[in-house]
Amino acid sequence: MAGSETNGGGTQATVLVSIDDEHAKDMAAMAQRLGDAGMDVEHTMELLGTVSGSIEPAKIDLVRAVEGVRHVELSRTYQLPPPESPIQ
Amino acid sequence: MATEGEAAFPSSQHKTGRYLVLLRQDAVGEAQGELRKTAGVRVATTADSKTGALTAKQREGAGGVIFDRLGVAVVDAAPDQVQALGTAAQEQSTILAVEPERVVYALEAPGIPGAPRAPLPDAPLTPHFGRGLSAEYLSGYRDAVVNLSAVGGVPSGASIVTPTAAAAAVDESKATWGLQAVGALSSGYTGRGVKVAVLDTGLDVGHPDFQDRTIETRSFVPGEEVRDGNGHGTHTIGTACGSRIPADLPRYGVAFDADIWAGKVLGDRGSGNDEGILAGIEWAVAGGCAIVSMSLGSPTFPGEPHSPVYETAARRALALGTCIIAAAGNESRRDQGVISPVSHPANCPSIPAVAALDAQLQVAPFSNRGLDPVGGQVDVAGPGVLVHSSWPMPTRYRTISGTSMATPHVAGVGALLAEANPDVSAGELLAILTRSARRLPLPSTDVGSGLAQAP
């Protein structure tokens, strides 16, 4: 689970939000609605119909409840082995 | 006209004595007249039937039938009529080809192909237990449990015997073994006109082997430039798209004429997150990239379902013309009895997972397996052991292993296939990729449909 400190001192979670086909036709409106629900929207991906950003974990259910939201997931992190590793 | 009683030629065991006639699809309507005119064969046609099937009455007296929608006729024909049909097929005509009709048998247990089968014995071939569980099912179940317990660190009690025979020598003086294995050298395709995105640690844009290429770059790592300060990205881009004439041999790139889209989604220290990766995918799709190569993964545990967000995104990308492929992952240690499931996001059904093979076309010991029935399958395999490719200067080149190295081989093959099949959808391209793979005598859970092959 990825997490980061916010200016307010609480820990926010980075989330990925997938929008259903119908609402994905107006991603700008969806990004606005997610922002209103408490999400700090970072990226709005028009073609993929996906929004990413951060939110207080306690508010994730508010994001899920927004009309048009189909899936909400926590963003995963990746780590390659060091460059000198034989297997990468 | 031959009747059913007269054999046109001494019929072999597997021929009926009749002939299949392939008709030109835009001229099927004329075929009835053409068959009569050319060969004196009078046929009925399913064009006269709404259901596509003729009644006995409709077939009465006819020497054959035209299957109107298929553009194929089955006819009784005497030798001179067959000859006339054959001649017509050679000239520009409604008739394209003629071949003998075969006898076809239901397939049962392996035996002599074409021989009639004996009826099923009363006893089933595999022993069944009271609740309908066959011995085969139970041994498969046992193997799955053994695999799972090995992943969990429980000693299996079985030892894995690894082959100790010396590997056959591979000649890499002119081209890497990987390029040879995927058939890149003999392909007439180069990736010209195809955009290939590689989402990784970026690219050493100053590397001499990339100076004459069309390259788009973008960093999705806050605070970092796209220039590769790690190496992984330069290596994978080299494999997918490296130069036909690198500064030093061997040649190491599959699609040497493709447009390179280098998206940095992993930082110079090799770390990244879904946010950056999805943003990179969006960029590649918006740019019209046919292929997105992702040599990255996050370990999954057995039974873990795939990401609905990535699956949805991948389907939307496919609909927009972009195939995303990803590495199956390197967590396995098969020589120690550890086999891990396919990583995220390659475990998504719409993101083909690429496994790694060595130069003897054996599964690499670190290559993950499709343990998971829910989405996490291996789809195809590529060269992934001891892969020579570009590396940031001044090192210039490096040989490393990984499903990370197999993936860009397949991405490069995908680019060649895109060039060879300009009018197919992205979904169809993936179907071509998997169906044209070279089948291997290895479990499909390990290699999918086999070793990807260039057109």
mmCIF file of C-alpha atoms in Angstrom, chain B residues 5 9 83 96 114 157 175 223 233 286 352 378 393 425:
data_model
loop_
_atom_site.group_PDB
_atom_site.id
_atom_site.type_symbol
_atom_site.label_atom_id
_atom_site.label_comp_id
_atom_site.label_asym_id
_atom_site.label_seq_id
_atom_site.Cartn_x
_atom_site.Cartn_y
_atom_site.Cartn_z
ATOM 1 C CA GLY B 5 -22.821 -46.064 -58.310
ATOM 2 C CA PHE B 9 -11.463 -42.900 -60.088
ATOM 3 C CA GLN B 83 -10.798 -32.401 -65.886
ATOM 4 C CA LEU B 96 -11.182 -21.435 -58.180
ATOM 5 C CA GLY B 114 -7.954 -41.647 -40.515
ATOM 6 C CA GLY B 157 10.299 -33.664 0.276
ATOM 7 C CA ALA B 175 23.060 -11.353 -33.611
ATOM 8 C CA GLY B 223 11.404 15.264 -10.225
ATOM 9 C CA GLY B 233 14.936 0.979 -19.624
ATOM 10 C CA ALA B 286 -3.051 9.016 -27.023
ATOM 11 C CA PRO B 352 -0.622 -10.813 -22.179
ATOM 12 C CA VAL B 378 1.125 -16.911 -18.957
ATOM 13 C CA MET B 393 27.045 5.066 -21.464
ATOM 14 C CA SER B 425 -7.588 -4.439 -34.654
#
